[in-house]
Amino acid sequence: MTITAGTVQKPQTEGGEQPRQPAVTPPGGGSPGPRQREGARTGDPGPGLRLRQQAVAARAALRRRFWATVPARLRLLRAATALLATALAALLLLAGLAATGTWDGVADRDAPRTTSAADLNLALNDMDAQAANILLSSGDAGKGRLTTPYDKAVGFYGTARREIGHDLRTLAVAAQGDRADEKTVENLTDDFAEYQELIGRTLANDGRTGGKASALVDYRRATDLLQGRLLPASRTLVSSNDNAFDAEYNAARSTLAAQLAAAVALGILLLAGLVALQWYLACRFRRILNPGVLAATVCTLLAVILGAQMLSASAEDLRGARRDAFDSVVALSRARAIAYDANADESRYLLDPQRRDQYADSFLAKSQKLYGIQGATLSTYDSGLATTWRVYESDHHDLRFTGEFRRELDNITFPGERSAAEKTVETYAVYQRDDRRIRALVAAGEEREATEFCMGWEPGTSNAHFGAWMAALDKVTDINRAHFTASVQAGRSAVSGLLPWAAGLLLAAMLLTVLGLRPRLAEFR
């Protein structure tokens, strides 16, 4: 008798699997064949298939939770806008803190240490010049003394010495962490101590009757030390500190540019997200505008504008402080130090007949650093200055002269600066003509008259004209210093004035977005 399996199927179990059919024993009680055993295993999926099924189920659950339904989409868009607003607020906050740190560094570290190095260079020149003036005007142990020039020289000498001590202390603090600058300041301090000892011995010998010759020997050693070691080291500090300031400036400008680009990009993404949210609400709920989201969009737009304005204003104020103002301050500070050194060369020229050619060449070299005229000598310098200056007055782009004055004249930025700078050159030309008169008097054998004209303070004398030149130079410097200070204040004000508003508007945008979506989400509860 033949036995066959039934054709009626039983319902599936809860797990979705077919219930297993009872095994059919073939005739004769034998075991099922190979085909029947394979068929019995087809209802059991493998481990890989089960994992894939679980992953598909998980993705479907996530999709239902975060995107497939209207509430899920609204929550996702709300989270995206909140995340972008938070990122933009954090970026602006960090940028504002960095900008504040930059302004603190510029005002309290970079600029002061550069000007201190320039002031040190000036004070060293002034101290040596006044030492020469003391020797020139003191007479023989007071006999034949030029009272007014001597008293003024003694006073200026003491002031310069105190200024050098102050500048060395300031530069020692500023150099901490920079081994090269630390070593330079240490050497300067040691050399200045040796210089003071030599000058002290010079003045002591000059106070003795017939001690002028010994004083001159000591003064030569002192001024050689000044020219050979002290002044080069001080100029190195000026360049080192100015270069450090320039590097900080370039880095800060690059950072501000990158932060501005990032802030604008985040702002555009945030605005795009809010517009997309507004569009979705209009399409899904058949409303034209959502007031909360609209207000959030306006707040975001204002925050982006204020944040971008803060960063761009900081960059512009930084450029104004460094390039427009401080570049001129450095050039004018160098010019002032060179001027004092040149003025000292005149006193040295009168004091030391054996070195007159050396000091005449030195005076010309310093004049060329201030107002360079190619191929000029002391005898042709005045005419060359007059010619090139007339050409400049008719064409400010004419390049027939160089030097520190040229640097300033090529960087005219502020009201009143050009007229003040031109006045400086005009008073400089008067001082240069005085120098030729001094040399002419010496050549004529009238050294006493040359000394009195060189060191006198009465109107029309060389020192009076030198004072007028320095006053004109200081006026230009003060204009640039004032604008440097104003740029620093404006940069700080841009951060303190705009950053709180931008951050507050972004916070308001997040809250308005939440409030605007709350009624729509409530409809699905």
Short mmCIF file of C-alpha atoms in Angstrom, two decimals:
data_model
loop_
_atom_site.label_atom_id
_atom_site.label_comp_id
_atom_site.label_asym_id
_atom_site.label_seq_id
_atom_site.Cartn_x
_atom_site.Cartn_y
_atom_site.Cartn_z
CA MET A 1 0.00 0.00 0.00
CA THR A 2 1.36 3.50 -0.97
CA ILE A 3 1.29 6.36 1.58
CA THR A 4 1.30 10.08 0.39
CA ALA A 5 1.61 13.38 2.34
CA GLY A 6 -1.45 15.57 2.76
CA THR A 7 -1.77 18.88 0.90
CA VAL A 8 -3.54 21.02 3.57
CA GLN A 9 -1.18 23.68 5.14
CA LYS A 10 -1.41 24.73 8.78
CA PRO A 11 -1.31 28.47 9.84
CA GLN A 12 2.07 30.12 10.46
CA THR A 13 3.35 30.47 13.95
CA GLU A 14 3.73 33.89 15.64
CA GLY A 15 7.36 34.04 14.65
CA GLY A 16 6.44 33.78 10.95
CA GLU A 17 7.95 30.32 10.45
CA GLN A 18 6.05 27.37 8.96
CA PRO A 19 5.36 24.55 11.46
CA ARG A 20 7.45 21.54 10.69
CA GLN A 21 5.71 18.58 8.97
CA PRO A 22 6.06 15.19 10.62
CA ALA A 23 8.63 13.07 8.92
CA VAL A 24 7.19 10.43 6.57
CA THR A 25 8.67 7.05 6.94
CA PRO A 26 9.24 5.38 3.61
CA PRO A 27 8.07 1.90 3.09
CA GLY A 28 10.16 -0.61 4.82
CA GLY A 29 10.96 1.68 7.79
CA GLY A 30 14.00 3.20 6.07
CA SER A 31 15.30 6.68 6.85
CA PRO A 32 14.52 9.66 4.63
CA GLY A 33 16.73 10.15 1.60
CA PRO A 34 19.13 12.99 1.03
CA ARG A 35 16.66 15.25 -0.76
CA GLN A 36 14.17 14.96 2.08
CA ARG A 37 16.82 15.95 4.70
CA GLU A 38 17.87 19.07 2.72
CA GLY A 39 14.25 20.14 2.35
CA ALA A 40 13.78 19.92 6.08
CA ARG A 41 16.51 22.54 6.64
CA THR A 42 15.32 25.28 4.21
CA GLY A 43 12.93 26.93 6.73
CA ASP A 44 15.84 27.96 9.10
CA PRO A 45 17.62 31.22 7.90
CA GLY A 46 21.36 31.52 8.45
CA PRO A 47 23.04 33.97 10.94
CA GLY A 48 24.01 36.45 8.17
CA LEU A 49 20.45 36.72 6.92
CA ARG A 50 19.14 37.28 10.42
CA LEU A 51 21.62 40.15 10.99
CA ARG A 52 20.59 41.78 7.72
CA GLN A 53 16.97 41.51 8.66
CA GLN A 54 17.65 43.09 12.04
CA ALA A 55 19.58 45.97 10.42
CA VAL A 56 16.77 46.66 7.98
CA ALA A 57 14.31 46.66 10.83
CA ALA A 58 16.48 49.04 12.86
CA ARG A 59 16.82 51.44 9.93
CA ALA A 60 13.13 51.39 9.40
CA ALA A 61 12.55 52.15 13.07
CA LEU A 62 14.99 55.06 12.96
CA ARG A 63 13.38 56.38 9.81
CA ARG A 64 9.95 56.24 11.41
CA ARG A 65 11.31 57.98 14.49
CA PHE A 66 13.37 60.76 12.87
CA TRP A 67 12.02 61.41 9.39
CA ALA A 68 9.06 59.34 8.23
CA THR A 69 6.51 61.30 10.28
CA VAL A 70 5.78 65.03 10.29
CA PRO A 71 6.68 65.53 13.99
CA ALA A 72 9.96 63.69 13.40
CA ARG A 73 10.84 65.99 10.51
CA LEU A 74 9.99 69.09 12.51
CA ARG A 75 12.14 67.93 15.41
CA LEU A 76 15.03 67.15 13.07
CA LEU A 77 14.88 70.58 11.42
CA ARG A 78 14.63 72.24 14.83
CA ALA A 79 17.69 70.34 16.06
CA ALA A 80 19.66 71.24 12.93
CA THR A 81 18.93 74.96 13.29
CA ALA A 82 19.79 74.86 17.01
CA LEU A 83 23.06 73.07 16.27
CA LEU A 84 24.06 75.60 13.58
CA ALA A 85 23.09 78.54 15.78
CA THR A 86 25.14 77.13 18.65
CA ALA A 87 28.13 76.54 16.37
CA LEU A 88 27.94 80.10 15.02
CA ALA A 89 27.62 81.58 18.50
CA ALA A 90 30.60 79.54 19.71
CA LEU A 91 32.66 80.64 16.71
CA LEU A 92 31.87 84.31 17.29
CA LEU A 93 32.59 83.99 21.00
CA LEU A 94 35.97 82.36 20.39
CA ALA A 95 36.78 84.92 17.69
CA GLY A 96 35.86 87.75 20.04
CA LEU A 97 38.03 86.39 22.82
CA ALA A 98 40.93 85.93 20.39
CA ALA A 99 40.50 89.48 19.08
CA THR A 100 40.49 90.84 22.63
CA GLY A 101 43.69 88.92 23.32
CA THR A 102 45.22 90.34 20.15
CA TRP A 103 44.40 93.91 21.16
CA ASP A 104 45.81 93.32 24.64
CA GLY A 105 49.01 92.00 23.09
CA VAL A 106 49.28 94.89 20.64
CA ALA A 107 48.67 97.62 23.21
CA ASP A 108 50.40 96.11 26.23
CA ARG A 109 53.26 94.08 24.74
CA ASP A 110 54.10 94.40 21.03
CA ALA A 111 54.02 98.17 20.61
CA PRO A 112 55.56 99.11 23.99
CA ARG A 113 58.55 96.80 23.65
CA THR A 114 59.26 98.09 20.12
CA THR A 115 59.06 101.72 21.20
CA SER A 116 61.14 100.94 24.31
CA ALA A 117 63.90 99.57 22.08
CA ALA A 118 63.71 102.70 19.90
CA ASP A 119 63.73 104.92 23.00
CA LEU A 120 66.80 103.06 24.26
CA ASN A 121 68.60 103.75 21.00
CA LEU A 122 67.65 107.42 21.23
CA ALA A 123 68.66 107.75 24.89
CA LEU A 124 72.06 106.15 24.25
CA ASN A 125 72.73 108.65 21.47
CA ASP A 126 71.50 111.52 23.61
CA MET A 127 73.60 110.54 26.61
CA ASP A 128 76.75 110.37 24.52
CA ALA A 129 75.91 113.66 22.79
CA GLN A 130 75.40 115.39 26.13
CA ALA A 131 78.68 114.00 27.45
CA ALA A 132 80.41 115.58 24.45
CA ASN A 133 78.51 118.82 25.06
CA ILE A 134 79.60 118.85 28.71
CA LEU A 135 83.23 118.50 27.65
CA LEU A 136 82.83 121.20 25.02
CA SER A 137 81.15 123.74 27.29
CA SER A 138 82.85 123.06 30.64
CA GLY A 139 86.02 125.03 29.97
CA ASP A 140 89.14 124.19 31.96
CA ALA A 141 87.81 122.98 35.33
CA GLY A 142 85.05 125.59 35.05
CA LYS A 143 87.20 128.41 33.74
CA GLY A 144 85.71 129.83 30.55
CA ARG A 145 82.57 127.70 30.93
CA LEU A 146 79.56 128.30 28.62
CA THR A 147 77.06 128.37 31.46
CA THR A 148 73.71 127.84 29.68
CA PRO A 149 74.91 125.08 27.31
CA TYR A 150 76.75 123.37 30.19
CA ASP A 151 73.75 123.40 32.55
CA LYS A 152 71.42 122.12 29.84
CA ALA A 153 73.87 119.39 28.84
CA VAL A 154 74.19 118.20 32.46
CA GLY A 155 70.41 118.08 32.83
CA PHE A 156 69.85 116.22 29.56
CA TYR A 157 72.66 113.81 30.42
CA GLY A 158 70.97 112.80 33.69
CA THR A 159 67.60 112.40 32.00
CA ALA A 160 69.05 110.18 29.27
CA ARG A 161 70.85 107.97 31.81
CA ARG A 162 67.66 107.40 33.78
CA GLU A 163 65.72 106.68 30.59
CA ILE A 164 68.26 104.04 29.57
CA GLY A 165 67.89 102.26 32.92
CA HIS A 166 64.11 102.22 32.56
CA ASP A 167 64.24 100.97 28.97
CA LEU A 168 66.67 98.19 29.84
CA ARG A 169 64.35 96.94 32.58
CA THR A 170 61.35 97.05 30.25
CA LEU A 171 63.21 95.19 27.51
CA ALA A 172 64.49 92.56 29.96
CA VAL A 173 60.89 91.71 30.86
CA ALA A 174 59.79 91.77 27.20
CA ALA A 175 62.64 89.47 26.17
CA GLN A 176 61.67 86.64 28.52
CA GLY A 177 61.21 83.46 26.51
CA ASP A 178 63.27 84.68 23.56
CA ARG A 179 66.82 83.51 24.19
CA ALA A 180 68.37 85.73 21.51
CA ASP A 181 66.74 88.88 22.86
CA GLU A 182 67.53 87.88 26.44
CA LYS A 183 71.21 87.57 25.52
CA THR A 184 71.14 90.91 23.69
CA VAL A 185 69.66 92.68 26.71
CA GLU A 186 72.18 91.02 29.05
CA ASN A 187 75.06 92.19 26.85
CA LEU A 188 73.57 95.67 26.60
CA THR A 189 73.30 95.90 30.38
CA ASP A 190 76.91 94.82 30.86
CA ASP A 191 78.20 97.12 28.12
CA PHE A 192 76.21 100.04 29.46
CA ALA A 193 77.77 99.55 32.89
CA GLU A 194 81.21 99.70 31.27
CA TYR A 195 80.17 102.75 29.24
CA GLN A 196 78.98 104.58 32.37
CA GLU A 197 82.29 103.83 34.07
CA LEU A 198 84.21 105.33 31.14
CA ILE A 199 82.00 108.42 31.00
CA GLY A 200 82.28 108.84 34.77
CA ARG A 201 86.05 108.78 34.49
CA THR A 202 85.84 111.20 31.56
CA LEU A 203 83.85 113.74 33.55
CA ALA A 204 86.08 113.30 36.61
CA ASN A 205 89.19 114.05 34.54
CA ASP A 206 87.45 117.01 32.91
CA GLY A 207 86.81 118.47 36.36
CA ARG A 208 90.55 118.73 37.02
CA THR A 209 92.62 121.64 35.82
CA GLY A 210 94.42 120.55 32.65
CA GLY A 211 92.51 117.27 32.57
CA LYS A 212 90.84 117.84 29.20
CA ALA A 213 93.34 115.67 27.28
CA SER A 214 92.84 112.69 29.64
CA ALA A 215 89.09 113.22 29.52
CA LEU A 216 89.19 113.12 25.73
CA VAL A 217 91.04 109.79 25.75
CA ASP A 218 88.41 108.25 28.02
CA TYR A 219 85.60 109.76 25.97
CA ARG A 220 87.01 108.23 22.78
CA ARG A 221 86.91 104.80 24.41
CA ALA A 222 83.36 105.40 25.61
CA THR A 223 82.02 106.60 22.28
CA ASP A 224 83.80 103.75 20.46
CA LEU A 225 82.07 101.32 22.81
CA LEU A 226 78.78 103.06 22.11
CA GLN A 227 79.19 102.94 18.33
CA GLY A 228 80.67 99.47 18.21
CA ARG A 229 78.44 97.54 20.61
CA LEU A 230 75.68 99.49 22.35
CA LEU A 231 74.01 101.12 19.36
CA PRO A 232 74.13 98.03 17.08
CA ALA A 233 72.61 95.93 19.88
CA SER A 234 69.85 98.49 20.51
CA ARG A 235 69.06 98.64 16.78
CA THR A 236 68.92 94.84 16.74
CA LEU A 237 66.32 94.97 19.52
CA VAL A 238 64.26 97.52 17.58
CA SER A 239 64.24 95.26 14.51
CA SER A 240 63.64 92.08 16.52
CA ASN A 241 60.69 93.49 18.46
CA ASP A 242 59.24 95.18 15.38
CA ASN A 243 59.50 91.92 13.40
CA ALA A 244 57.82 90.02 16.23
CA PHE A 245 55.00 92.56 16.21
CA ASP A 246 54.71 92.21 12.43
CA ALA A 247 54.51 88.41 12.69
CA GLU A 248 51.77 88.68 15.33
CA TYR A 249 49.93 91.14 13.13
CA ASN A 250 50.05 88.89 10.04
CA ALA A 251 48.92 85.86 12.02
CA ALA A 252 46.04 87.77 13.61
CA ARG A 253 44.88 89.14 10.25
CA SER A 254 44.92 85.65 8.71
CA THR A 255 42.97 84.25 11.65
CA LEU A 256 40.36 87.00 11.43
CA ALA A 257 39.94 86.39 7.69
CA ALA A 258 39.42 82.64 8.28
CA GLN A 259 36.98 83.29 11.11
CA LEU A 260 35.02 85.73 8.96
CA ALA A 261 34.73 83.18 6.14
CA ALA A 262 33.64 80.46 8.59
CA ALA A 263 31.09 82.74 10.27
CA VAL A 264 29.55 83.74 6.93
CA ALA A 265 29.40 80.09 5.83
CA LEU A 266 27.71 78.99 9.07
CA GLY A 267 25.35 81.95 8.87
CA ILE A 268 24.31 81.04 5.33
CA LEU A 269 23.70 77.43 6.35
CA LEU A 270 21.63 78.54 9.34
CA LEU A 271 19.56 80.92 7.25
CA ALA A 272 19.07 78.19 4.62
CA GLY A 273 17.87 75.81 7.36
CA LEU A 274 15.37 78.35 8.68
CA VAL A 275 14.09 79.07 5.17
CA ALA A 276 13.72 75.32 4.54
CA LEU A 277 11.81 74.97 7.81
CA GLN A 278 9.54 77.86 6.87
CA TRP A 279 8.90 76.32 3.45
CA TYR A 280 8.09 72.93 4.93
CA LEU A 281 5.64 74.43 7.41
CA ALA A 282 3.95 76.38 4.63
CA CYS A 283 3.60 73.28 2.45
CA ARG A 284 2.53 70.85 5.17
CA PHE A 285 0.21 73.04 7.26
CA ARG A 286 -1.11 75.26 4.49
CA ARG A 287 0.09 78.45 6.21
CA ILE A 288 2.04 81.17 4.49
CA LEU A 289 4.44 82.08 7.32
CA ASN A 290 5.25 80.88 10.81
CA PRO A 291 5.75 84.01 12.98
CA GLY A 292 8.24 82.39 15.33
CA VAL A 293 10.43 81.00 12.55
CA LEU A 294 10.18 84.30 10.66
CA ALA A 295 11.36 86.21 13.73
CA ALA A 296 14.16 83.68 14.23
CA THR A 297 15.26 84.23 10.63
CA VAL A 298 15.39 87.99 11.14
CA CYS A 299 17.40 87.57 14.36
CA THR A 300 19.82 85.22 12.62
CA LEU A 301 20.30 87.61 9.72
CA LEU A 302 21.08 90.46 12.11
CA ALA A 303 23.44 88.24 14.13
CA VAL A 304 25.35 87.24 11.00
CA ILE A 305 25.64 90.89 9.93
CA LEU A 306 26.84 92.00 13.37
CA GLY A 307 29.28 89.09 13.69
CA ALA A 308 30.74 89.74 10.26
CA GLN A 309 30.96 93.45 11.06
CA MET A 310 32.80 92.67 14.31
CA LEU A 311 35.39 90.52 12.55
CA SER A 312 35.88 92.80 9.55
CA ALA A 313 36.10 95.90 11.79
CA SER A 314 38.67 94.17 13.98
CA ALA A 315 40.76 93.31 10.92
CA GLU A 316 40.51 96.86 9.56
CA ASP A 317 41.32 98.47 12.90
CA LEU A 318 44.28 96.13 13.28
CA ARG A 319 45.56 97.15 9.84
CA GLY A 320 45.11 100.80 10.74
CA ALA A 321 46.94 100.40 14.02
CA ARG A 322 49.89 98.55 12.54
CA ARG A 323 50.30 99.70 8.93
CA ASP A 324 48.85 103.22 8.94
CA ALA A 325 50.02 104.34 12.39
CA PHE A 326 52.71 102.17 13.92
CA ASP A 327 54.82 101.77 10.79
CA SER A 328 55.18 105.54 10.83
CA VAL A 329 55.88 105.57 14.57
CA VAL A 330 58.77 103.13 14.05
CA ALA A 331 60.19 105.11 11.10
CA LEU A 332 59.95 108.39 13.01
CA SER A 333 61.45 106.86 16.17
CA ARG A 334 64.40 105.63 14.16
CA ALA A 335 64.70 109.05 12.54
CA ARG A 336 64.79 110.72 15.94
CA ALA A 337 67.52 108.40 17.23
CA ILE A 338 69.58 108.98 14.08
CA ALA A 339 69.08 112.74 14.44
CA TYR A 340 70.45 112.73 17.98
CA ASP A 341 73.42 110.65 16.86
CA ALA A 342 74.11 113.06 13.99
CA ASN A 343 73.84 116.01 16.36
CA ALA A 344 76.34 114.27 18.64
CA ASP A 345 78.70 113.90 15.67
CA GLU A 346 78.77 117.69 15.39
CA SER A 347 79.83 117.98 19.04
CA ARG A 348 82.40 115.20 18.61
CA TYR A 349 83.70 116.99 15.50
CA LEU A 350 84.35 120.14 17.53
CA LEU A 351 85.67 118.26 20.56
CA ASP A 352 88.19 115.94 18.89
CA PRO A 353 90.26 117.56 16.09
CA GLN A 354 92.13 114.31 15.41
CA ARG A 355 88.92 112.54 14.40
CA ARG A 356 87.20 115.31 12.48
CA ASP A 357 87.22 113.51 9.15
CA GLN A 358 85.75 110.41 10.79
CA TYR A 359 82.95 112.38 12.45
CA ALA A 360 82.24 114.37 9.27
CA ASP A 361 81.79 111.13 7.32
CA SER A 362 79.62 109.73 10.11
CA PHE A 363 77.41 112.84 10.04
CA LEU A 364 76.94 112.51 6.28
CA ALA A 365 76.09 108.79 6.57
CA LYS A 366 73.39 109.54 9.15
CA SER A 367 72.04 112.36 7.03
CA GLN A 368 71.73 109.91 4.15
CA LYS A 369 69.77 107.52 6.41
CA LEU A 370 67.33 110.32 7.16
CA TYR A 371 67.09 111.87 3.69
CA GLY A 372 69.12 109.91 1.19
CA ILE A 373 70.47 111.66 -1.90
CA GLN A 374 72.46 109.48 -4.27
CA GLY A 375 76.08 110.55 -4.65
CA ALA A 376 75.81 113.55 -2.29
CA THR A 377 78.74 114.87 -0.27
CA LEU A 378 78.67 117.40 2.55
CA SER A 379 79.39 120.16 0.06
CA THR A 380 76.61 119.10 -2.36
CA TYR A 381 74.04 117.76 0.13
CA ASP A 382 72.19 121.05 0.68
CA SER A 383 71.68 121.75 -3.01
CA GLY A 384 70.61 118.15 -3.62
CA LEU A 385 68.12 118.36 -0.76
CA ALA A 386 66.64 121.58 -2.11
CA THR A 387 66.34 120.20 -5.65
CA THR A 388 64.77 116.86 -4.72
CA TRP A 389 62.38 118.53 -2.29
CA ARG A 390 61.09 120.94 -4.93
CA VAL A 391 60.44 117.99 -7.24
CA TYR A 392 58.65 116.11 -4.46
CA GLU A 393 56.39 119.07 -3.72
CA SER A 394 55.17 118.99 -7.33
CA ASP A 395 55.02 115.17 -7.53
CA HIS A 396 54.61 113.20 -4.32
CA HIS A 397 55.45 109.97 -6.14
CA ASP A 398 58.90 111.15 -7.18
CA LEU A 399 61.55 108.76 -5.83
CA ARG A 400 64.69 110.90 -5.96
CA PHE A 401 65.33 110.64 -2.24
CA THR A 402 65.14 107.78 0.24
CA GLY A 403 65.50 107.22 3.99
CA GLU A 404 63.31 107.35 7.07
CA PHE A 405 61.61 110.58 5.98
CA ARG A 406 60.66 108.91 2.73
CA ARG A 407 59.10 106.01 4.65
CA GLU A 408 56.89 108.44 6.50
CA LEU A 409 55.98 110.52 3.45
CA ASP A 410 54.95 107.33 1.61
CA ASN A 411 52.64 106.37 4.48
CA ILE A 412 50.61 109.56 4.89
CA THR A 413 47.18 108.53 6.15
CA PHE A 414 45.74 110.93 8.71
CA PRO A 415 44.48 114.53 8.60
CA GLY A 416 47.28 117.00 9.21
CA GLU A 417 49.98 114.34 8.84
CA ARG A 418 51.31 115.48 5.46
CA SER A 419 51.75 119.11 6.43
CA ALA A 420 53.46 118.07 9.69
CA ALA A 421 55.77 115.66 7.86
CA GLU A 422 56.68 118.29 5.28
CA LYS A 423 57.39 120.78 8.07
CA THR A 424 59.79 118.23 9.53
CA VAL A 425 61.80 118.06 6.31
CA GLU A 426 61.84 121.85 6.01
CA THR A 427 63.23 122.31 9.56
CA TYR A 428 65.71 119.53 8.85
CA ALA A 429 67.00 121.49 5.86
CA VAL A 430 67.59 124.52 8.12
CA TYR A 431 69.55 122.36 10.58
CA GLN A 432 71.66 120.96 7.73
CA ARG A 433 72.61 124.47 6.62
CA ASP A 434 73.67 125.24 10.21
CA ASP A 435 76.04 122.29 10.05
CA ARG A 436 77.80 123.77 7.03
CA ARG A 437 78.20 127.05 8.90
CA ILE A 438 79.80 125.24 11.83
CA ARG A 439 82.31 123.55 9.54
CA ALA A 440 83.03 126.80 7.73
CA LEU A 441 83.78 128.53 11.05
CA VAL A 442 86.13 125.71 12.05
CA ALA A 443 87.86 125.90 8.67
CA ALA A 444 88.33 129.65 9.23
CA GLY A 445 89.95 129.00 12.62
CA GLU A 446 87.03 130.38 14.62
CA GLU A 447 86.44 127.32 16.79
CA ARG A 448 85.10 129.27 19.77
CA GLU A 449 82.46 130.89 17.58
CA ALA A 450 81.65 127.50 16.01
CA THR A 451 81.19 125.97 19.49
CA GLU A 452 78.97 128.81 20.68
CA PHE A 453 76.82 128.61 17.54
CA CYS A 454 76.60 124.81 17.75
CA MET A 455 75.63 124.70 21.43
CA GLY A 456 73.70 127.92 21.83
CA TRP A 457 69.98 127.95 22.57
CA GLU A 458 69.27 131.50 21.48
CA PRO A 459 67.05 131.98 18.41
CA GLY A 460 68.98 131.41 15.22
CA THR A 461 71.57 129.05 16.75
CA SER A 462 72.06 125.41 15.76
CA ASN A 463 70.57 123.94 18.94
CA ALA A 464 67.51 126.17 18.59
CA HIS A 465 67.03 124.94 15.02
CA PHE A 466 67.62 121.35 16.13
CA GLY A 467 64.93 121.82 18.79
CA ALA A 468 62.52 123.14 16.14
CA TRP A 469 63.28 120.11 13.97
CA MET A 470 62.63 117.70 16.85
CA ALA A 471 59.39 119.51 17.73
CA ALA A 472 58.18 119.10 14.15
CA LEU A 473 59.20 115.43 14.17
CA ASP A 474 57.42 114.87 17.48
CA LYS A 475 54.25 116.41 16.08
CA VAL A 476 54.13 113.87 13.25
CA THR A 477 54.88 111.07 15.71
CA ASP A 478 52.13 112.24 18.06
CA ILE A 479 49.60 112.22 15.20
CA ASN A 480 50.41 108.60 14.44
CA ARG A 481 50.53 107.59 18.11
CA ALA A 482 47.09 109.13 18.65
CA HIS A 483 45.63 107.22 15.72
CA PHE A 484 47.31 104.03 16.90
CA THR A 485 45.61 104.44 20.27
CA ALA A 486 42.31 105.28 18.57
CA SER A 487 42.54 102.15 16.38
CA VAL A 488 43.18 99.98 19.42
CA GLN A 489 40.20 101.48 21.22
CA ALA A 490 38.00 101.08 18.14
CA GLY A 491 39.03 97.44 17.77
CA ARG A 492 38.22 96.70 21.39
CA SER A 493 34.91 98.55 21.10
CA ALA A 494 33.96 96.53 18.02
CA VAL A 495 34.29 93.33 20.03
CA SER A 496 32.70 94.52 23.27
CA GLY A 497 29.91 96.38 21.46
CA LEU A 498 28.90 93.89 18.75
CA LEU A 499 29.64 90.44 20.19
CA PRO A 500 26.99 90.50 22.97
CA TRP A 501 24.34 91.59 20.47
CA ALA A 502 25.26 88.88 17.97
CA ALA A 503 25.29 86.17 20.65
CA GLY A 504 22.01 87.41 22.13
CA LEU A 505 20.31 87.41 18.73
CA LEU A 506 21.42 83.84 18.06
CA LEU A 507 20.04 82.74 21.42
CA ALA A 508 16.79 84.53 20.61
CA ALA A 509 16.69 82.77 17.23
CA MET A 510 16.91 79.37 18.92
CA LEU A 511 14.16 80.21 21.41
CA LEU A 512 11.88 81.66 18.72
CA THR A 513 12.32 78.54 16.60
CA VAL A 514 11.28 76.35 19.53
CA LEU A 515 8.28 78.55 20.31
CA GLY A 516 7.25 78.73 16.66
CA LEU A 517 7.21 74.94 16.28
CA ARG A 518 5.51 74.15 19.60
CA PRO A 519 1.90 74.68 18.33
CA ARG A 520 2.55 72.54 15.25
CA LEU A 521 4.01 69.70 17.29
CA ALA A 522 1.12 69.92 19.73
CA GLU A 523 -1.28 69.00 16.92
CA PHE A 524 0.17 65.48 16.85
CA ARG A 525 -0.14 64.68 20.52
#
